[in-house]
Amino acid sequence: MGQQEKVATSLAGAVSDGISASLTAVDAELARRYPGDPGTRQPVHTVYVPGDTFTAGTLRSWGDQALRALDEHAPDAASLAAVLGIPDELAGPVHDRVRAKLSREPVEDLRVDFEDGYGPRSDAEEDEAAARAARLISEAYTNGTAAPYMGIRMKCMEAAVRDRGIRTTDVFLTGLMEAGGLPDGLVLTLPKVTYPEQVTAFVQLLEAFEKAHALPSGRLGFEIQIETSQSILAADGTAAVARMIDAAQGRATGLHYGTFDYSACVGVSAAYQASDHPAADHAKAVMQVAAAGTGVRVSDGSTNVLPVGPTPQVHQAWRLHYGLTRRALARAYYQGWDMHPGHLPTRYAAVYTFYREGLEQAAARLAAYVAKAGGDVMDEPATAKALSGYLLRGIDCGALDTAEVARLTGLTRADLDAFASPRRGGLTVTTP
């Protein structure tokens, strides 16, 4: 041991106390606005099904249609890898996991749609469909056939359809309550939000419902769909999406990019409306920055190119969807929309390749960080958080196994949770 250093200070303790007192309000504001990631599982996609076609067999039907498409157009690992450009060493594991996923849990998040995918109907017809959706979703959670997340997309808060959207929300939520209560995986999606005041109005609706049923305040959360230019840049030049998150008063769970409505809003021609258009990249970048640290997740949109028809046409659509999904993952958009059962094989192929190709490097870096070992990269706590989050996302969706991650890192799931977020927990995840 060397010579013990003399420690001296010049400032009285009152200086530190005074500074802390002056920042009390800022500390509270930081905690309120930026609580960090909620630590729950984020689905890799959202599937939209029109309210009039949703049935008790919809989830299984999507999985079966996806498996048939895989059997017809890429029946083995080598053929799927050749179509999508998956590395040879990953072809088998990815193909096997995709098939297992489609058999076990083909849809991670389902939204029964009462907006664009449903259209204008008579009040009696929409009432009936909303009540049926509540009954079927409640039954699915009761009998174990539900997706991890399920809910509805109602009509928006614009004047022409506002009353109908409010009533559909009421009918649906009331139906769930009468069938036994709100399921843990319930998600509501508010579309075409243009002004923060529309978010405030939806919060008022949910508060009124909670009071009517003696539910805890804040029990009902919702996603905000970003489909108009005004939601990105308000008339006064501010980022309206940031104000929308604040207007949700802690209830916002996600921001979903609406590819085609937004593209049309800013004047993009139909042939060029896609999630990789520069206009889309700008909107999603603003969404991402606005949501950072708030606990609100960002979701990419969809492609409208469907994998149907002869095999060469299906392969072309698959390559497009696979590429868009991989592009989104690299940009930290871990969720997107899928509009057709034929999109499921490439959704999971892209997601599983993304996590499996980076597994060994991520695990080695995290293990070295924990062991404080040297290496060719100097990682910091923020990077350890990102590495843990990467591995946890892979586990949650079925790309990785808990056991193989533990073998490579020496860490348990609880260890990974602690690195990724102290708030992590919530939905129980069953993995292969």
Tab-separated table of C-alpha atoms in Angstrom:
chain	number	residue	atom	x	y	z
A	1	MET	CA	0.000	0.000	0.000
A	2	GLY	CA	1.266	3.479	-0.818
A	3	GLN	CA	1.082	6.614	1.264
A	4	GLN	CA	-2.449	7.521	2.302
A	5	GLU	CA	-3.535	10.729	0.645
A	6	LYS	CA	-4.784	13.674	2.617
A	7	VAL	CA	-8.314	14.619	1.574
A	8	ALA	CA	-9.287	18.278	1.857
A	9	THR	CA	-12.350	20.261	0.750
A	10	SER	CA	-13.098	23.956	0.458
A	11	LEU	CA	-16.887	24.056	0.381
A	12	ALA	CA	-19.339	23.694	3.222
A	13	GLY	CA	-21.971	20.953	3.053
A	14	ALA	CA	-24.579	23.632	2.659
A	15	VAL	CA	-23.356	24.255	-0.902
A	16	SER	CA	-24.156	20.731	-1.970
A	17	ASP	CA	-27.479	20.850	-0.109
A	18	GLY	CA	-28.378	24.106	-1.832
A	19	ILE	CA	-27.573	22.752	-5.277
A	20	SER	CA	-29.631	19.635	-4.615
A	21	ALA	CA	-32.547	21.734	-3.411
A	22	SER	CA	-32.391	23.864	-6.567
A	23	LEU	CA	-32.598	20.746	-8.728
A	24	THR	CA	-35.422	18.997	-6.846
A	25	ALA	CA	-37.998	19.973	-9.442
A	26	VAL	CA	-35.711	18.868	-12.277
A	27	ASP	CA	-35.107	15.516	-10.572
A	28	ALA	CA	-38.846	14.968	-10.307
A	29	GLU	CA	-39.393	16.002	-13.912
A	30	LEU	CA	-36.703	13.612	-15.151
A	31	ALA	CA	-38.257	10.755	-13.203
A	32	ARG	CA	-41.715	11.551	-14.545
A	33	ARG	CA	-40.867	12.099	-18.187
A	34	TYR	CA	-38.023	9.626	-18.624
A	35	PRO	CA	-38.655	6.549	-16.470
A	36	GLY	CA	-36.793	4.284	-18.899
A	37	ASP	CA	-37.888	1.134	-20.679
A	38	PRO	CA	-40.728	-0.672	-18.887
A	39	GLY	CA	-38.870	-3.974	-19.127
A	40	THR	CA	-41.792	-5.909	-20.555
A	41	ARG	CA	-41.681	-8.014	-23.679
A	42	GLN	CA	-42.067	-6.063	-26.920
A	43	PRO	CA	-43.690	-8.035	-29.731
A	44	VAL	CA	-41.764	-8.244	-32.985
A	45	HIS	CA	-44.851	-7.343	-34.993
A	46	THR	CA	-48.512	-6.381	-34.932
A	47	VAL	CA	-51.032	-8.161	-37.118
A	48	TYR	CA	-54.177	-6.276	-38.142
A	49	VAL	CA	-57.407	-8.198	-38.831
A	50	PRO	CA	-60.679	-6.453	-39.829
A	51	GLY	CA	-63.354	-6.565	-37.159
A	52	ASP	CA	-65.800	-8.418	-39.381
A	53	THR	CA	-63.381	-11.263	-40.247
A	54	PHE	CA	-61.853	-11.895	-36.813
A	55	THR	CA	-62.833	-15.302	-35.412
A	56	ALA	CA	-61.722	-17.672	-32.687
A	57	GLY	CA	-59.587	-19.456	-35.278
A	58	THR	CA	-57.832	-16.421	-36.747
A	59	LEU	CA	-54.510	-16.874	-34.961
A	60	ARG	CA	-54.212	-20.557	-35.833
A	61	SER	CA	-55.364	-19.872	-39.380
A	62	TRP	CA	-52.575	-17.314	-39.882
A	63	GLY	CA	-50.035	-19.811	-38.593
A	64	ASP	CA	-51.331	-22.608	-40.817
A	65	GLN	CA	-51.382	-20.383	-43.909
A	66	ALA	CA	-47.817	-19.276	-43.170
A	67	LEU	CA	-46.666	-22.886	-42.812
A	68	ARG	CA	-48.314	-23.837	-46.103
A	69	ALA	CA	-46.586	-20.922	-47.822
A	70	LEU	CA	-43.258	-22.050	-46.386
A	71	ASP	CA	-43.852	-25.652	-47.494
A	72	GLU	CA	-44.821	-24.574	-50.996
A	73	HIS	CA	-42.241	-21.900	-51.696
A	74	ALA	CA	-39.265	-22.759	-49.422
A	75	PRO	CA	-39.737	-26.296	-48.100
A	76	ASP	CA	-36.301	-26.694	-46.539
A	77	ALA	CA	-33.553	-24.668	-44.914
A	78	ALA	CA	-31.395	-24.463	-48.034
A	79	SER	CA	-34.185	-23.102	-50.224
A	80	LEU	CA	-35.231	-20.471	-47.668
A	81	ALA	CA	-31.607	-19.410	-47.211
A	82	ALA	CA	-31.127	-19.158	-50.966
A	83	VAL	CA	-34.181	-16.925	-51.369
A	84	LEU	CA	-33.319	-14.580	-48.491
A	85	GLY	CA	-29.529	-14.695	-48.452
A	86	ILE	CA	-29.265	-16.251	-44.993
A	87	PRO	CA	-25.702	-17.447	-44.223
A	88	ASP	CA	-25.262	-21.212	-44.612
A	89	GLU	CA	-24.324	-21.736	-40.971
A	90	LEU	CA	-27.581	-20.112	-39.836
A	91	ALA	CA	-29.873	-21.662	-42.427
A	92	GLY	CA	-30.809	-24.749	-40.414
A	93	PRO	CA	-31.329	-23.111	-37.013
A	94	VAL	CA	-33.331	-20.227	-38.516
A	95	HIS	CA	-35.543	-22.460	-40.654
A	96	ASP	CA	-36.237	-24.835	-37.763
A	97	ARG	CA	-37.070	-22.004	-35.385
A	98	VAL	CA	-39.339	-20.296	-37.905
A	99	ARG	CA	-41.341	-23.482	-38.371
A	100	ALA	CA	-41.528	-24.037	-34.620
A	101	LYS	CA	-42.673	-20.460	-34.068
A	102	LEU	CA	-45.397	-20.691	-36.700
A	103	SER	CA	-46.635	-23.875	-35.063
A	104	ARG	CA	-46.437	-22.652	-31.484
A	105	GLU	CA	-47.066	-18.874	-31.521
A	106	PRO	CA	-47.557	-17.509	-35.048
A	107	VAL	CA	-48.765	-14.079	-33.927
A	108	GLU	CA	-47.243	-12.085	-31.064
A	109	ASP	CA	-49.590	-9.103	-31.194
A	110	LEU	CA	-53.015	-8.904	-32.827
A	111	ARG	CA	-55.218	-5.890	-33.336
A	112	VAL	CA	-58.854	-6.288	-34.317
A	113	ASP	CA	-59.316	-3.348	-36.665
A	114	PHE	CA	-62.325	-1.029	-36.633
A	115	GLU	CA	-60.596	1.726	-38.620
A	116	ASP	CA	-59.230	1.589	-42.190
A	117	GLY	CA	-59.347	-2.197	-42.394
A	118	TYR	CA	-63.005	-2.181	-41.347
A	119	GLY	CA	-64.442	0.979	-42.834
A	120	PRO	CA	-67.819	2.627	-42.292
A	121	ARG	CA	-70.595	0.285	-41.191
A	122	SER	CA	-73.973	0.658	-39.592
A	123	ASP	CA	-73.894	1.308	-35.854
A	124	ALA	CA	-75.615	-2.001	-35.174
A	125	GLU	CA	-73.057	-3.901	-37.237
A	126	GLU	CA	-70.056	-2.271	-35.557
A	127	ASP	CA	-71.605	-2.710	-32.100
A	128	GLU	CA	-72.021	-6.412	-32.818
A	129	ALA	CA	-68.469	-6.790	-34.131
A	130	ALA	CA	-66.963	-4.944	-31.144
A	131	ALA	CA	-68.907	-7.081	-28.680
A	132	ARG	CA	-67.862	-10.238	-30.528
A	133	ALA	CA	-64.206	-9.149	-30.473
A	134	ALA	CA	-64.396	-8.685	-26.696
A	135	ARG	CA	-65.934	-12.118	-26.194
A	136	LEU	CA	-63.465	-13.909	-28.451
A	137	ILE	CA	-60.419	-12.195	-26.979
A	138	SER	CA	-61.588	-12.918	-23.443
A	139	GLU	CA	-62.177	-16.571	-24.332
A	140	ALA	CA	-58.739	-16.805	-25.964
A	141	TYR	CA	-56.990	-15.593	-22.831
A	142	THR	CA	-59.081	-17.930	-20.711
A	143	ASN	CA	-58.399	-21.059	-22.776
A	144	GLY	CA	-54.749	-20.279	-23.508
A	145	THR	CA	-55.029	-19.673	-27.254
A	146	ALA	CA	-54.448	-15.899	-27.158
A	147	ALA	CA	-51.468	-14.070	-28.592
A	148	PRO	CA	-49.285	-12.456	-25.902
A	149	TYR	CA	-50.885	-9.115	-26.822
A	150	MET	CA	-54.352	-8.478	-28.265
A	151	GLY	CA	-56.735	-5.554	-28.568
A	152	ILE	CA	-58.470	-3.241	-31.006
A	153	ARG	CA	-57.781	-0.243	-33.177
A	154	MET	CA	-60.782	2.062	-32.922
A	155	LYS	CA	-61.669	4.934	-35.195
A	156	CYS	CA	-59.806	8.165	-34.539
A	157	MET	CA	-60.797	11.274	-32.576
A	158	GLU	CA	-61.581	13.409	-35.612
A	159	ALA	CA	-65.062	14.901	-35.646
A	160	ALA	CA	-66.544	12.739	-38.401
A	161	VAL	CA	-65.922	9.422	-36.633
A	162	ARG	CA	-65.255	10.468	-33.022
A	163	ASP	CA	-68.543	9.316	-31.530
A	164	ARG	CA	-68.290	5.983	-33.287
A	165	GLY	CA	-64.744	5.444	-32.056
A	166	ILE	CA	-65.729	6.279	-28.487
A	167	ARG	CA	-68.700	3.919	-28.612
A	168	THR	CA	-66.681	1.046	-30.093
A	169	THR	CA	-64.065	1.462	-27.372
A	170	ASP	CA	-66.793	1.449	-24.732
A	171	VAL	CA	-68.549	-1.613	-26.176
A	172	PHE	CA	-65.283	-3.531	-26.428
A	173	LEU	CA	-63.971	-2.691	-22.956
A	174	THR	CA	-67.357	-3.233	-21.336
A	175	GLY	CA	-67.554	-6.631	-23.015
A	176	LEU	CA	-64.181	-7.589	-21.582
A	177	MET	CA	-65.241	-6.499	-18.097
A	178	GLU	CA	-68.453	-8.498	-18.287
A	179	ALA	CA	-66.509	-11.532	-19.510
A	180	GLY	CA	-64.200	-11.516	-16.506
A	181	GLY	CA	-62.009	-8.409	-16.653
A	182	LEU	CA	-59.235	-6.817	-18.672
A	183	PRO	CA	-56.511	-9.258	-19.779
A	184	ASP	CA	-52.894	-8.411	-19.003
A	185	GLY	CA	-51.999	-8.348	-22.688
A	186	LEU	CA	-54.678	-5.836	-23.659
A	187	VAL	CA	-53.568	-3.126	-26.105
A	188	LEU	CA	-55.581	-0.250	-27.587
A	189	THR	CA	-54.443	1.656	-30.670
A	190	LEU	CA	-55.526	5.241	-31.359
A	191	PRO	CA	-55.044	6.066	-35.067
A	192	LYS	CA	-54.545	9.249	-37.080
A	193	VAL	CA	-53.551	11.461	-34.176
A	194	THR	CA	-52.819	14.994	-35.379
A	195	TYR	CA	-53.010	17.166	-32.246
A	196	PRO	CA	-51.949	16.428	-28.659
A	197	GLU	CA	-55.440	17.469	-27.586
A	198	GLN	CA	-56.785	14.330	-29.277
A	199	VAL	CA	-54.555	12.269	-27.012
A	200	THR	CA	-55.832	14.230	-24.018
A	201	ALA	CA	-59.397	13.476	-25.099
A	202	PHE	CA	-58.664	9.747	-25.311
A	203	VAL	CA	-57.110	9.855	-21.852
A	204	GLN	CA	-60.341	11.429	-20.593
A	205	LEU	CA	-62.312	8.564	-22.156
A	206	LEU	CA	-60.145	5.935	-20.488
A	207	GLU	CA	-60.290	7.738	-17.136
A	208	ALA	CA	-64.087	7.793	-17.318
A	209	PHE	CA	-64.169	4.061	-18.048
A	210	GLU	CA	-61.809	3.289	-15.159
A	211	LYS	CA	-63.969	5.299	-12.770
A	212	ALA	CA	-67.130	3.591	-14.022
A	213	HIS	CA	-65.644	0.172	-13.196
A	214	ALA	CA	-63.589	1.130	-10.134
A	215	LEU	CA	-60.358	0.248	-11.927
A	216	PRO	CA	-56.999	1.622	-10.793
A	217	SER	CA	-56.148	4.932	-12.425
A	218	GLY	CA	-53.834	4.333	-15.364
A	219	ARG	CA	-54.855	0.701	-15.862
A	220	LEU	CA	-55.655	1.365	-19.529
A	221	GLY	CA	-52.765	2.300	-21.792
A	222	PHE	CA	-52.672	2.799	-25.542
A	223	GLU	CA	-50.530	3.182	-28.634
A	224	ILE	CA	-50.480	6.339	-30.737
A	225	GLN	CA	-50.381	5.966	-34.503
A	226	ILE	CA	-48.280	8.530	-36.322
A	227	GLU	CA	-49.926	8.925	-39.716
A	228	THR	CA	-49.954	12.655	-40.427
A	229	SER	CA	-47.247	15.247	-40.974
A	230	GLN	CA	-48.774	17.420	-38.244
A	231	SER	CA	-47.978	14.730	-35.676
A	232	ILE	CA	-44.266	15.099	-36.482
A	233	LEU	CA	-44.029	18.856	-37.026
A	234	ALA	CA	-46.719	21.067	-35.516
A	235	ALA	CA	-47.781	24.419	-36.960
A	236	ASP	CA	-45.533	26.217	-34.456
A	237	GLY	CA	-42.481	24.221	-35.546
A	238	THR	CA	-42.327	21.941	-32.498
A	239	ALA	CA	-42.255	18.152	-32.558
A	240	ALA	CA	-45.911	17.395	-31.840
A	241	VAL	CA	-45.175	13.724	-31.178
A	242	ALA	CA	-43.215	14.654	-28.046
A	243	ARG	CA	-46.184	16.658	-26.783
A	244	MET	CA	-48.459	13.706	-27.528
A	245	ILE	CA	-46.408	11.453	-25.277
A	246	ASP	CA	-46.712	14.030	-22.508
A	247	ALA	CA	-50.447	14.442	-23.141
A	248	ALA	CA	-50.914	10.693	-22.600
A	249	GLN	CA	-49.995	11.185	-18.927
A	250	GLY	CA	-48.013	7.968	-18.682
A	251	ARG	CA	-50.532	5.850	-20.589
A	252	ALA	CA	-48.734	5.798	-23.949
A	253	THR	CA	-47.098	2.435	-24.601
A	254	GLY	CA	-46.068	2.811	-28.219
A	255	LEU	CA	-45.731	5.004	-31.286
A	256	HIS	CA	-46.667	3.205	-34.505
A	257	TYR	CA	-45.640	4.595	-37.870
A	258	GLY	CA	-48.392	4.472	-40.513
A	259	THR	CA	-46.493	3.959	-43.751
A	260	PHE	CA	-49.153	4.748	-46.312
A	261	ASP	CA	-51.223	7.419	-44.595
A	262	TYR	CA	-48.093	9.358	-43.671
A	263	SER	CA	-46.548	8.973	-47.122
A	264	ALA	CA	-49.729	10.176	-48.781
A	265	CYS	CA	-49.958	13.070	-46.332
A	266	VAL	CA	-46.562	14.432	-47.410
A	267	GLY	CA	-47.268	13.847	-51.099
A	268	VAL	CA	-45.278	10.688	-51.863
A	269	SER	CA	-46.554	8.984	-55.025
A	270	ALA	CA	-48.191	5.608	-54.502
A	271	ALA	CA	-45.416	3.712	-56.279
A	272	TYR	CA	-42.827	5.063	-53.821
A	273	GLN	CA	-44.753	4.729	-50.561
A	274	ALA	CA	-42.586	2.437	-48.448
A	275	SER	CA	-41.062	2.226	-44.997
A	276	ASP	CA	-37.577	2.954	-46.373
A	277	HIS	CA	-38.542	6.200	-48.138
A	278	PRO	CA	-36.593	9.242	-46.858
A	279	ALA	CA	-39.847	10.782	-45.603
A	280	ALA	CA	-40.490	7.646	-43.556
A	281	ASP	CA	-36.959	7.660	-42.177
A	282	HIS	CA	-37.337	11.275	-41.067
A	283	ALA	CA	-40.654	10.658	-39.328
A	284	LYS	CA	-39.411	7.569	-37.516
A	285	ALA	CA	-36.200	9.300	-36.442
A	286	VAL	CA	-38.237	12.073	-34.832
A	287	MET	CA	-40.491	9.476	-33.184
A	288	GLN	CA	-37.453	7.593	-31.898
A	289	VAL	CA	-35.840	10.652	-30.340
A	290	ALA	CA	-39.132	11.831	-28.834
A	291	ALA	CA	-39.751	8.412	-27.259
A	292	ALA	CA	-36.204	7.780	-26.010
A	293	GLY	CA	-36.140	7.229	-22.275
A	294	THR	CA	-39.892	7.654	-21.874
A	295	GLY	CA	-40.756	3.952	-21.834
A	296	VAL	CA	-42.740	4.369	-25.060
A	297	ARG	CA	-41.738	1.891	-27.775
A	298	VAL	CA	-41.491	2.744	-31.489
A	299	SER	CA	-42.886	0.473	-34.192
A	300	ASP	CA	-42.184	0.545	-37.908
A	301	GLY	CA	-45.015	0.281	-40.426
A	302	SER	CA	-45.759	-2.331	-43.064
A	303	THR	CA	-45.312	-3.249	-46.688
A	304	ASN	CA	-48.350	-3.622	-48.934
A	305	VAL	CA	-46.562	-6.001	-51.320
A	306	LEU	CA	-48.175	-9.347	-50.561
A	307	PRO	CA	-46.389	-12.695	-51.021
A	308	VAL	CA	-49.043	-14.299	-53.207
A	309	GLY	CA	-49.099	-15.886	-56.660
A	310	PRO	CA	-46.480	-18.099	-58.349
A	311	THR	CA	-43.282	-18.937	-56.506
A	312	PRO	CA	-41.033	-16.346	-58.233
A	313	GLN	CA	-43.516	-13.609	-57.268
A	314	VAL	CA	-43.695	-14.860	-53.683
A	315	HIS	CA	-39.904	-14.956	-53.465
A	316	GLN	CA	-39.671	-11.377	-54.697
A	317	ALA	CA	-42.160	-10.204	-52.057
A	318	TRP	CA	-40.353	-12.222	-49.398
A	319	ARG	CA	-37.001	-10.656	-50.247
A	320	LEU	CA	-38.541	-7.191	-50.010
A	321	HIS	CA	-40.168	-7.876	-46.637
A	322	TYR	CA	-37.069	-9.591	-45.260
A	323	GLY	CA	-34.883	-6.670	-46.315
A	324	LEU	CA	-37.207	-4.051	-44.854
A	325	THR	CA	-37.411	-5.962	-41.567
A	326	ARG	CA	-33.640	-6.340	-41.310
A	327	ARG	CA	-33.223	-2.637	-42.133
A	328	ALA	CA	-35.664	-1.691	-39.382
A	329	LEU	CA	-33.938	-3.908	-36.806
A	330	ALA	CA	-30.575	-2.294	-37.535
A	331	ARG	CA	-32.217	1.076	-36.885
A	332	ALA	CA	-33.634	-0.101	-33.534
A	333	TYR	CA	-37.230	-0.432	-34.723
A	334	TYR	CA	-37.868	-3.813	-33.162
A	335	GLN	CA	-41.519	-4.055	-34.114
A	336	GLY	CA	-43.456	-3.656	-37.364
A	337	TRP	CA	-46.796	-4.441	-38.957
A	338	ASP	CA	-47.615	-7.606	-40.886
A	339	MET	CA	-50.623	-7.479	-43.182
A	340	HIS	CA	-50.776	-11.039	-44.563
A	341	PRO	CA	-50.042	-14.579	-43.255
A	342	GLY	CA	-47.400	-14.899	-45.956
A	343	HIS	CA	-45.384	-12.179	-44.223
A	344	LEU	CA	-44.895	-14.294	-41.092
A	345	PRO	CA	-42.152	-16.600	-42.468
A	346	THR	CA	-39.974	-13.660	-43.484
A	347	ARG	CA	-40.760	-11.661	-40.337
A	348	TYR	CA	-39.410	-14.439	-38.164
A	349	ALA	CA	-36.611	-15.377	-40.568
A	350	ALA	CA	-35.347	-11.781	-40.472
A	351	VAL	CA	-35.709	-11.448	-36.711
A	352	TYR	CA	-34.108	-14.811	-35.964
A	353	THR	CA	-31.192	-14.232	-38.336
A	354	PHE	CA	-30.616	-10.808	-36.767
A	355	TYR	CA	-30.312	-12.230	-33.263
A	356	ARG	CA	-28.537	-15.476	-34.067
A	357	GLU	CA	-25.836	-13.903	-36.218
A	358	GLY	CA	-24.901	-11.538	-33.395
A	359	LEU	CA	-25.317	-13.970	-30.505
A	360	GLU	CA	-21.711	-15.038	-29.967
A	361	GLN	CA	-20.224	-11.564	-30.299
A	362	ALA	CA	-22.822	-9.971	-28.011
A	363	ALA	CA	-22.457	-12.728	-25.433
A	364	ALA	CA	-18.648	-12.530	-25.493
A	365	ARG	CA	-18.664	-8.743	-25.068
A	366	LEU	CA	-21.109	-8.914	-22.183
A	367	ALA	CA	-19.181	-11.715	-20.479
A	368	ALA	CA	-15.951	-9.732	-20.846
A	369	TYR	CA	-17.610	-6.641	-19.414
A	370	VAL	CA	-18.894	-8.570	-16.399
A	371	ALA	CA	-15.480	-10.160	-15.848
A	372	LYS	CA	-13.780	-6.788	-16.417
A	373	ALA	CA	-11.622	-8.540	-18.977
A	374	GLY	CA	-9.831	-6.801	-21.778
A	375	GLY	CA	-10.700	-7.029	-25.442
A	376	ASP	CA	-10.676	-5.147	-28.708
A	377	VAL	CA	-13.704	-3.046	-27.670
A	378	MET	CA	-13.931	-0.915	-24.521
A	379	ASP	CA	-17.536	-1.256	-23.371
A	380	GLU	CA	-19.333	0.953	-20.889
A	381	PRO	CA	-22.435	0.404	-18.721
A	382	ALA	CA	-24.660	1.801	-21.478
A	383	THR	CA	-23.261	-0.776	-23.901
A	384	ALA	CA	-23.770	-3.567	-21.383
A	385	LYS	CA	-27.379	-2.436	-21.144
A	386	ALA	CA	-27.713	-2.593	-24.931
A	387	LEU	CA	-26.049	-6.010	-25.114
A	388	SER	CA	-28.354	-7.414	-22.439
A	389	GLY	CA	-31.381	-5.903	-24.166
A	390	TYR	CA	-30.322	-7.493	-27.450
A	391	LEU	CA	-30.032	-10.943	-25.867
A	392	LEU	CA	-33.308	-10.581	-23.991
A	393	ARG	CA	-35.186	-9.574	-27.138
A	394	GLY	CA	-33.757	-12.619	-28.869
A	395	ILE	CA	-34.889	-14.868	-26.037
A	396	ASP	CA	-38.360	-13.338	-25.859
A	397	CYS	CA	-39.175	-13.918	-29.517
A	398	GLY	CA	-37.723	-17.435	-29.670
A	399	ALA	CA	-34.602	-16.644	-31.681
A	400	LEU	CA	-32.365	-17.616	-28.766
A	401	ASP	CA	-32.659	-20.072	-25.888
A	402	THR	CA	-32.126	-19.027	-22.301
A	403	ALA	CA	-29.776	-21.981	-21.800
A	404	GLU	CA	-27.461	-21.114	-24.695
A	405	VAL	CA	-27.259	-17.479	-23.636
A	406	ALA	CA	-26.444	-18.581	-20.092
A	407	ARG	CA	-23.738	-20.910	-21.392
A	408	LEU	CA	-22.112	-18.183	-23.455
A	409	THR	CA	-22.380	-15.360	-20.918
A	410	GLY	CA	-22.411	-17.125	-17.561
A	411	LEU	CA	-25.471	-15.017	-16.718
A	412	THR	CA	-28.994	-15.942	-15.727
A	413	ARG	CA	-32.106	-14.339	-17.122
A	414	ALA	CA	-32.368	-12.339	-13.903
A	415	ASP	CA	-28.810	-11.096	-14.424
A	416	LEU	CA	-29.673	-9.957	-17.948
A	417	ASP	CA	-32.810	-8.241	-16.667
A	418	ALA	CA	-30.782	-6.349	-14.099
A	419	PHE	CA	-28.309	-5.120	-16.706
A	420	ALA	CA	-31.026	-4.191	-19.234
A	421	SER	CA	-33.406	-2.386	-16.907
A	422	PRO	CA	-34.197	-2.372	-13.199
A	423	ARG	CA	-37.862	-2.170	-14.230
A	424	ARG	CA	-37.696	-5.264	-16.415
A	425	GLY	CA	-40.315	-7.905	-15.627
A	426	GLY	CA	-44.023	-8.052	-16.256
A	427	LEU	CA	-45.302	-10.477	-18.889
A	428	THR	CA	-44.125	-14.034	-18.327
A	429	VAL	CA	-42.381	-15.352	-21.409
A	430	THR	CA	-42.265	-19.019	-22.351
A	431	THR	CA	-39.366	-19.789	-24.657
A	432	PRO	CA	-38.295	-23.011	-26.374
